[in-house]
Amino acid sequence: MNPQDELTRAVEAVLFASEHPMTVDEIKAHVGAEADVRGALADLGEIYAGRGIEIVRRGDRWHFQTAADLAHLLRRDREESRKLSRAGIETLAIIAYHEPVTRAEIEAIRGVQISKGTIDVLMEAGWVRPAGRREVPGRPLTYATTAGFLTHFGLASRRDLPGMDDLKAAGLLDPVDLAFEGLEDSGDSADAEVETAGQED
């Protein structure tokens, strides 16, 4: 192998490993100040002509890229990970446990209004879908979860959603919720005692 071939291989390796396009001087910093880098780049242009990747010049910089006629094969919809807000998590949980459910019903359960964007985010994620209209005055739109929701959370069906005992065991219930539940249980017990006392009279 002659020295020019060795240089061509060296330039190829430097460009391939670089995270950004390189100038001739930047390449020379790796392969030697006296090296015929332009000749090596010309050789690489011939070697890669018609292949799946090509060497291209952009301004005074050089780099490898996918052949222009094959770029469409590599296009993918970019997925952006987005952290759900507390409102989004609560809204998703309400829809999952109570579907089909209207916006007004979600707000009644949460105790606060939800912004339009909250449901939009859940729909964009592919976890929530419109599920028809409720046959009541105003015919409000209802929402339900999707197959994508089940897939993302590893559920075979909604029956696999964790129950109250599971949520308590995992520490996922708000202490305020548990306190309210305790008050409701106490109220039920008191009602039962009153009814029993009434029967005894």
PDB file of C-alpha atoms in Angstrom:
ATOM      1  CA  MET A   1       0.000   0.000   0.000  1.00  0.00           C
ATOM      2  CA  ASN A   2       1.513   3.320  -1.060  1.00  0.00           C
ATOM      3  CA  PRO A   3       1.795   6.367   1.234  1.00  0.00           C
ATOM      4  CA  GLN A   4      -1.135   8.153  -0.468  1.00  0.00           C
ATOM      5  CA  ASP A   5      -3.396   5.168   0.202  1.00  0.00           C
ATOM      6  CA  GLU A   6      -2.313   5.203   3.845  1.00  0.00           C
ATOM      7  CA  LEU A   7      -3.074   8.922   4.016  1.00  0.00           C
ATOM      8  CA  THR A   8      -6.488   8.394   2.437  1.00  0.00           C
ATOM      9  CA  ARG A   9      -7.282   5.756   5.054  1.00  0.00           C
ATOM     10  CA  ALA A  10      -6.100   8.084   7.821  1.00  0.00           C
ATOM     11  CA  VAL A  11      -8.245  10.985   6.572  1.00  0.00           C
ATOM     12  CA  GLU A  12     -11.198   8.604   6.260  1.00  0.00           C
ATOM     13  CA  ALA A  13     -10.754   7.482   9.855  1.00  0.00           C
ATOM     14  CA  VAL A  14     -10.437  11.045  11.169  1.00  0.00           C
ATOM     15  CA  LEU A  15     -13.583  12.235   9.384  1.00  0.00           C
ATOM     16  CA  PHE A  16     -15.535   9.140  10.334  1.00  0.00           C
ATOM     17  CA  ALA A  17     -14.733   9.606  14.020  1.00  0.00           C
ATOM     18  CA  SER A  18     -15.406  13.347  14.072  1.00  0.00           C
ATOM     19  CA  GLU A  19     -18.632  14.633  15.629  1.00  0.00           C
ATOM     20  CA  HIS A  20     -18.689  17.658  13.318  1.00  0.00           C
ATOM     21  CA  PRO A  21     -17.535  18.628   9.802  1.00  0.00           C
ATOM     22  CA  MET A  22     -13.798  19.386   9.645  1.00  0.00           C
ATOM     23  CA  THR A  23     -11.642  21.858   7.768  1.00  0.00           C
ATOM     24  CA  VAL A  24      -8.516  20.771   5.909  1.00  0.00           C
ATOM     25  CA  ASP A  25      -6.363  22.352   8.627  1.00  0.00           C
ATOM     26  CA  GLU A  26      -8.248  20.440  11.348  1.00  0.00           C
ATOM     27  CA  ILE A  27      -7.673  17.186   9.462  1.00  0.00           C
ATOM     28  CA  LYS A  28      -3.971  18.065   9.055  1.00  0.00           C
ATOM     29  CA  ALA A  29      -3.698  18.456  12.833  1.00  0.00           C
ATOM     30  CA  HIS A  30      -4.326  14.683  12.987  1.00  0.00           C
ATOM     31  CA  VAL A  31      -2.536  13.355   9.924  1.00  0.00           C
ATOM     32  CA  GLY A  32       0.374  15.786   9.545  1.00  0.00           C
ATOM     33  CA  ALA A  33       0.833  19.381   8.436  1.00  0.00           C
ATOM     34  CA  GLU A  34       2.596  18.401   5.187  1.00  0.00           C
ATOM     35  CA  ALA A  35       0.023  15.772   4.153  1.00  0.00           C
ATOM     36  CA  ASP A  36      -1.851  16.140   0.861  1.00  0.00           C
ATOM     37  CA  VAL A  37      -5.243  16.177   2.554  1.00  0.00           C
ATOM     38  CA  ARG A  38      -7.054  17.653  -0.454  1.00  0.00           C
ATOM     39  CA  GLY A  39      -5.763  14.807  -2.619  1.00  0.00           C
ATOM     40  CA  ALA A  40      -6.958  12.287  -0.026  1.00  0.00           C
ATOM     41  CA  LEU A  41     -10.399  13.944   0.078  1.00  0.00           C
ATOM     42  CA  ALA A  42     -10.601  13.714  -3.729  1.00  0.00           C
ATOM     43  CA  ASP A  43      -9.710  10.020  -3.526  1.00  0.00           C
ATOM     44  CA  LEU A  44     -12.417   9.464  -0.901  1.00  0.00           C
ATOM     45  CA  GLY A  45     -14.931  11.222  -3.146  1.00  0.00           C
ATOM     46  CA  GLU A  46     -14.201   8.651  -5.885  1.00  0.00           C
ATOM     47  CA  ILE A  47     -14.204   5.691  -3.489  1.00  0.00           C
ATOM     48  CA  TYR A  48     -17.599   6.606  -1.991  1.00  0.00           C
ATOM     49  CA  ALA A  49     -19.276   7.719  -5.234  1.00  0.00           C
ATOM     50  CA  GLY A  50     -22.582   5.868  -5.652  1.00  0.00           C
ATOM     51  CA  ARG A  51     -22.437   4.212  -2.233  1.00  0.00           C
ATOM     52  CA  GLY A  52     -24.803   4.466   0.713  1.00  0.00           C
ATOM     53  CA  ILE A  53     -22.725   7.157   2.354  1.00  0.00           C
ATOM     54  CA  GLU A  54     -20.791   9.936   0.675  1.00  0.00           C
ATOM     55  CA  ILE A  55     -18.161  12.492   1.554  1.00  0.00           C
ATOM     56  CA  VAL A  56     -19.366  16.051   1.058  1.00  0.00           C
ATOM     57  CA  ARG A  57     -18.005  19.552   1.359  1.00  0.00           C
ATOM     58  CA  ARG A  58     -20.025  22.239   3.110  1.00  0.00           C
ATOM     59  CA  GLY A  59     -18.279  25.569   2.804  1.00  0.00           C
ATOM     60  CA  ASP A  60     -14.685  24.867   3.824  1.00  0.00           C
ATOM     61  CA  ARG A  61     -15.589  21.813   5.899  1.00  0.00           C
ATOM     62  CA  TRP A  62     -15.842  18.130   5.021  1.00  0.00           C
ATOM     63  CA  HIS A  63     -17.876  15.299   6.474  1.00  0.00           C
ATOM     64  CA  PHE A  64     -19.590  11.992   5.738  1.00  0.00           C
ATOM     65  CA  GLN A  65     -23.352  11.821   5.303  1.00  0.00           C
ATOM     66  CA  THR A  66     -26.034   9.466   4.085  1.00  0.00           C
ATOM     67  CA  ALA A  67     -26.351   9.541   0.305  1.00  0.00           C
ATOM     68  CA  ALA A  68     -28.944  12.188  -0.558  1.00  0.00           C
ATOM     69  CA  ASP A  69     -31.128   9.751  -2.535  1.00  0.00           C
ATOM     70  CA  LEU A  70     -31.334   7.416   0.500  1.00  0.00           C
ATOM     71  CA  ALA A  71     -32.101   9.996   3.189  1.00  0.00           C
ATOM     72  CA  HIS A  72     -35.831   9.171   3.092  1.00  0.00           C
ATOM     73  CA  LEU A  73     -35.062   5.667   4.406  1.00  0.00           C
ATOM     74  CA  LEU A  74     -33.668   7.079   7.630  1.00  0.00           C
ATOM     75  CA  ARG A  75     -36.359   9.616   8.459  1.00  0.00           C
ATOM     76  CA  ARG A  76     -38.241   8.813  11.631  1.00  0.00           C
ATOM     77  CA  ASP A  77     -40.741  10.754  13.660  1.00  0.00           C
ATOM     78  CA  ARG A  78     -38.697  12.091  16.539  1.00  0.00           C
ATOM     79  CA  GLU A  79     -40.142  11.124  19.905  1.00  0.00           C
ATOM     80  CA  GLU A  80     -39.902  13.760  22.564  1.00  0.00           C
ATOM     81  CA  SER A  81     -40.100  12.628  26.126  1.00  0.00           C
ATOM     82  CA  ARG A  82     -42.327  14.963  28.072  1.00  0.00           C
ATOM     83  CA  LYS A  83     -42.901  14.816  31.779  1.00  0.00           C
ATOM     84  CA  LEU A  84     -46.582  14.912  32.689  1.00  0.00           C
ATOM     85  CA  SER A  85     -47.713  17.604  35.058  1.00  0.00           C
ATOM     86  CA  ARG A  86     -49.554  16.673  38.256  1.00  0.00           C
ATOM     87  CA  ALA A  87     -52.784  17.804  36.573  1.00  0.00           C
ATOM     88  CA  GLY A  88     -52.004  15.526  33.615  1.00  0.00           C
ATOM     89  CA  ILE A  89     -51.327  12.525  35.845  1.00  0.00           C
ATOM     90  CA  GLU A  90     -54.496  13.081  37.861  1.00  0.00           C
ATOM     91  CA  THR A  91     -56.587  13.571  34.718  1.00  0.00           C
ATOM     92  CA  LEU A  92     -55.186  10.408  33.135  1.00  0.00           C
ATOM     93  CA  ALA A  93     -55.900   8.423  36.298  1.00  0.00           C
ATOM     94  CA  ILE A  94     -59.491   9.702  36.468  1.00  0.00           C
ATOM     95  CA  ILE A  95     -60.115   8.818  32.828  1.00  0.00           C
ATOM     96  CA  ALA A  96     -58.564   5.359  33.277  1.00  0.00           C
ATOM     97  CA  TYR A  97     -60.630   4.517  36.362  1.00  0.00           C
ATOM     98  CA  HIS A  98     -63.930   6.154  35.351  1.00  0.00           C
ATOM     99  CA  GLU A  99     -64.084   6.015  31.545  1.00  0.00           C
ATOM    100  CA  PRO A 100     -65.953   7.108  29.597  1.00  0.00           C
ATOM    101  CA  VAL A 101     -65.891  10.418  31.461  1.00  0.00           C
ATOM    102  CA  THR A 102     -66.642  14.042  30.529  1.00  0.00           C
ATOM    103  CA  ARG A 103     -64.499  17.090  31.257  1.00  0.00           C
ATOM    104  CA  ALA A 104     -67.082  18.274  33.816  1.00  0.00           C
ATOM    105  CA  GLU A 105     -66.925  14.906  35.585  1.00  0.00           C
ATOM    106  CA  ILE A 106     -63.102  15.049  35.646  1.00  0.00           C
ATOM    107  CA  GLU A 107     -63.278  18.545  37.151  1.00  0.00           C
ATOM    108  CA  ALA A 108     -65.843  17.417  39.734  1.00  0.00           C
ATOM    109  CA  ILE A 109     -63.582  14.561  40.859  1.00  0.00           C
ATOM    110  CA  ARG A 110     -60.424  16.711  40.921  1.00  0.00           C
ATOM    111  CA  GLY A 111     -62.202  19.655  42.524  1.00  0.00           C
ATOM    112  CA  VAL A 112     -60.576  22.142  40.141  1.00  0.00           C
ATOM    113  CA  GLN A 113     -60.916  23.127  36.503  1.00  0.00           C
ATOM    114  CA  ILE A 114     -58.539  21.571  34.009  1.00  0.00           C
ATOM    115  CA  SER A 115     -56.977  23.516  31.186  1.00  0.00           C
ATOM    116  CA  LYS A 116     -57.756  22.513  27.618  1.00  0.00           C
ATOM    117  CA  GLY A 117     -54.089  21.712  27.103  1.00  0.00           C
ATOM    118  CA  THR A 118     -54.094  18.947  29.734  1.00  0.00           C
ATOM    119  CA  ILE A 119     -56.340  16.630  27.739  1.00  0.00           C
ATOM    120  CA  ASP A 120     -54.634  17.686  24.502  1.00  0.00           C
ATOM    121  CA  VAL A 121     -51.270  16.492  25.858  1.00  0.00           C
ATOM    122  CA  LEU A 122     -52.766  13.119  26.806  1.00  0.00           C
ATOM    123  CA  MET A 123     -54.307  12.775  23.350  1.00  0.00           C
ATOM    124  CA  GLU A 124     -51.018  13.717  21.651  1.00  0.00           C
ATOM    125  CA  ALA A 125     -49.289  11.015  23.706  1.00  0.00           C
ATOM    126  CA  GLY A 126     -51.804   8.525  22.289  1.00  0.00           C
ATOM    127  CA  TRP A 127     -53.150   7.561  25.727  1.00  0.00           C
ATOM    128  CA  VAL A 128     -56.591   9.208  25.599  1.00  0.00           C
ATOM    129  CA  ARG A 129     -59.214   9.404  22.862  1.00  0.00           C
ATOM    130  CA  PRO A 130     -62.681  10.913  22.400  1.00  0.00           C
ATOM    131  CA  ALA A 131     -65.275   8.256  23.218  1.00  0.00           C
ATOM    132  CA  GLY A 132     -68.509   9.724  21.907  1.00  0.00           C
ATOM    133  CA  ARG A 133     -70.992  12.092  23.503  1.00  0.00           C
ATOM    134  CA  ARG A 134     -73.032  11.664  26.669  1.00  0.00           C
ATOM    135  CA  GLU A 135     -76.777  11.672  25.914  1.00  0.00           C
ATOM    136  CA  VAL A 136     -77.602  14.489  28.324  1.00  0.00           C
ATOM    137  CA  PRO A 137     -78.341  18.195  27.726  1.00  0.00           C
ATOM    138  CA  GLY A 138     -75.411  19.746  25.895  1.00  0.00           C
ATOM    139  CA  ARG A 139     -74.204  16.296  24.791  1.00  0.00           C
ATOM    140  CA  PRO A 140     -70.703  16.703  26.299  1.00  0.00           C
ATOM    141  CA  LEU A 141     -67.792  14.800  24.797  1.00  0.00           C
ATOM    142  CA  THR A 142     -66.513  11.858  26.801  1.00  0.00           C
ATOM    143  CA  TYR A 143     -62.946  10.546  26.999  1.00  0.00           C
ATOM    144  CA  ALA A 144     -61.479   7.059  27.380  1.00  0.00           C
ATOM    145  CA  THR A 145     -58.048   5.442  27.330  1.00  0.00           C
ATOM    146  CA  THR A 146     -56.533   3.827  24.244  1.00  0.00           C
ATOM    147  CA  ALA A 147     -54.744   0.596  23.433  1.00  0.00           C
ATOM    148  CA  GLY A 148     -51.567   2.696  23.436  1.00  0.00           C
ATOM    149  CA  PHE A 149     -52.197   3.545  27.092  1.00  0.00           C
ATOM    150  CA  LEU A 150     -52.402  -0.159  27.969  1.00  0.00           C
ATOM    151  CA  THR A 151     -49.260  -0.926  25.977  1.00  0.00           C
ATOM    152  CA  HIS A 152     -47.238   1.926  27.507  1.00  0.00           C
ATOM    153  CA  PHE A 153     -48.136   0.952  31.068  1.00  0.00           C
ATOM    154  CA  GLY A 154     -47.850  -2.810  30.482  1.00  0.00           C
ATOM    155  CA  LEU A 155     -51.520  -3.598  31.089  1.00  0.00           C
ATOM    156  CA  ALA A 156     -53.460  -6.355  29.380  1.00  0.00           C
ATOM    157  CA  SER A 157     -56.727  -4.534  30.124  1.00  0.00           C
ATOM    158  CA  ARG A 158     -58.138  -1.899  32.467  1.00  0.00           C
ATOM    159  CA  ARG A 159     -58.893  -4.691  34.923  1.00  0.00           C
ATOM    160  CA  ASP A 160     -55.135  -4.791  35.570  1.00  0.00           C
ATOM    161  CA  LEU A 161     -55.123  -1.244  36.942  1.00  0.00           C
ATOM    162  CA  PRO A 162     -54.000  -1.229  40.578  1.00  0.00           C
ATOM    163  CA  GLY A 163     -56.774  -1.235  43.155  1.00  0.00           C
ATOM    164  CA  MET A 164     -57.015   0.856  46.323  1.00  0.00           C
ATOM    165  CA  ASP A 165     -55.048  -1.683  48.384  1.00  0.00           C
ATOM    166  CA  ASP A 166     -52.287  -1.788  45.759  1.00  0.00           C
ATOM    167  CA  LEU A 167     -52.038   2.008  45.708  1.00  0.00           C
ATOM    168  CA  LYS A 168     -51.862   2.156  49.504  1.00  0.00           C
ATOM    169  CA  ALA A 169     -49.151  -0.502  49.598  1.00  0.00           C
ATOM    170  CA  ALA A 170     -47.095   1.392  47.001  1.00  0.00           C
ATOM    171  CA  GLY A 171     -47.462   4.650  48.950  1.00  0.00           C
ATOM    172  CA  LEU A 172     -49.078   6.360  45.982  1.00  0.00           C
ATOM    173  CA  LEU A 173     -52.094   7.738  47.801  1.00  0.00           C
ATOM    174  CA  ASP A 174     -51.981  11.276  49.083  1.00  0.00           C
ATOM    175  CA  PRO A 175     -52.219  11.405  52.921  1.00  0.00           C
ATOM    176  CA  VAL A 176     -55.154  13.804  52.498  1.00  0.00           C
ATOM    177  CA  ASP A 177     -56.993  11.191  50.434  1.00  0.00           C
ATOM    178  CA  LEU A 178     -56.382   8.589  53.129  1.00  0.00           C
ATOM    179  CA  ALA A 179     -57.637  10.989  55.800  1.00  0.00           C
ATOM    180  CA  PHE A 180     -60.843  11.636  53.850  1.00  0.00           C
ATOM    181  CA  GLU A 181     -61.295   7.912  53.341  1.00  0.00           C
ATOM    182  CA  GLY A 182     -60.932   7.416  57.107  1.00  0.00           C
ATOM    183  CA  LEU A 183     -63.581  10.065  57.745  1.00  0.00           C
ATOM    184  CA  GLU A 184     -65.946   8.391  55.298  1.00  0.00           C
ATOM    185  CA  ASP A 185     -65.397   5.020  56.979  1.00  0.00           C
ATOM    186  CA  SER A 186     -66.058   6.609  60.380  1.00  0.00           C
ATOM    187  CA  GLY A 187     -69.205   8.204  59.044  1.00  0.00           C
ATOM    188  CA  ASP A 188     -70.421   4.876  57.673  1.00  0.00           C
ATOM    189  CA  SER A 189     -69.768   3.224  61.051  1.00  0.00           C
ATOM    190  CA  ALA A 190     -71.632   5.991  62.886  1.00  0.00           C
ATOM    191  CA  ASP A 191     -74.589   5.663  60.515  1.00  0.00           C
ATOM    192  CA  ALA A 192     -74.622   1.922  61.092  1.00  0.00           C
ATOM    193  CA  GLU A 193     -74.633   2.468  64.881  1.00  0.00           C
ATOM    194  CA  VAL A 194     -77.519   4.910  64.631  1.00  0.00           C
ATOM    195  CA  GLU A 195     -79.504   2.475  62.514  1.00  0.00           C
ATOM    196  CA  THR A 196     -78.786  -0.348  64.970  1.00  0.00           C
ATOM    197  CA  ALA A 197     -79.831   1.820  67.901  1.00  0.00           C
ATOM    198  CA  GLY A 198     -83.024   2.722  66.119  1.00  0.00           C
ATOM    199  CA  GLN A 199     -83.823  -0.928  65.522  1.00  0.00           C
ATOM    200  CA  GLU A 200     -83.237  -1.747  69.180  1.00  0.00           C
ATOM    201  CA  ASP A 201     -85.754   0.928  70.219  1.00  0.00           C
TER     202      ASP A 201
END
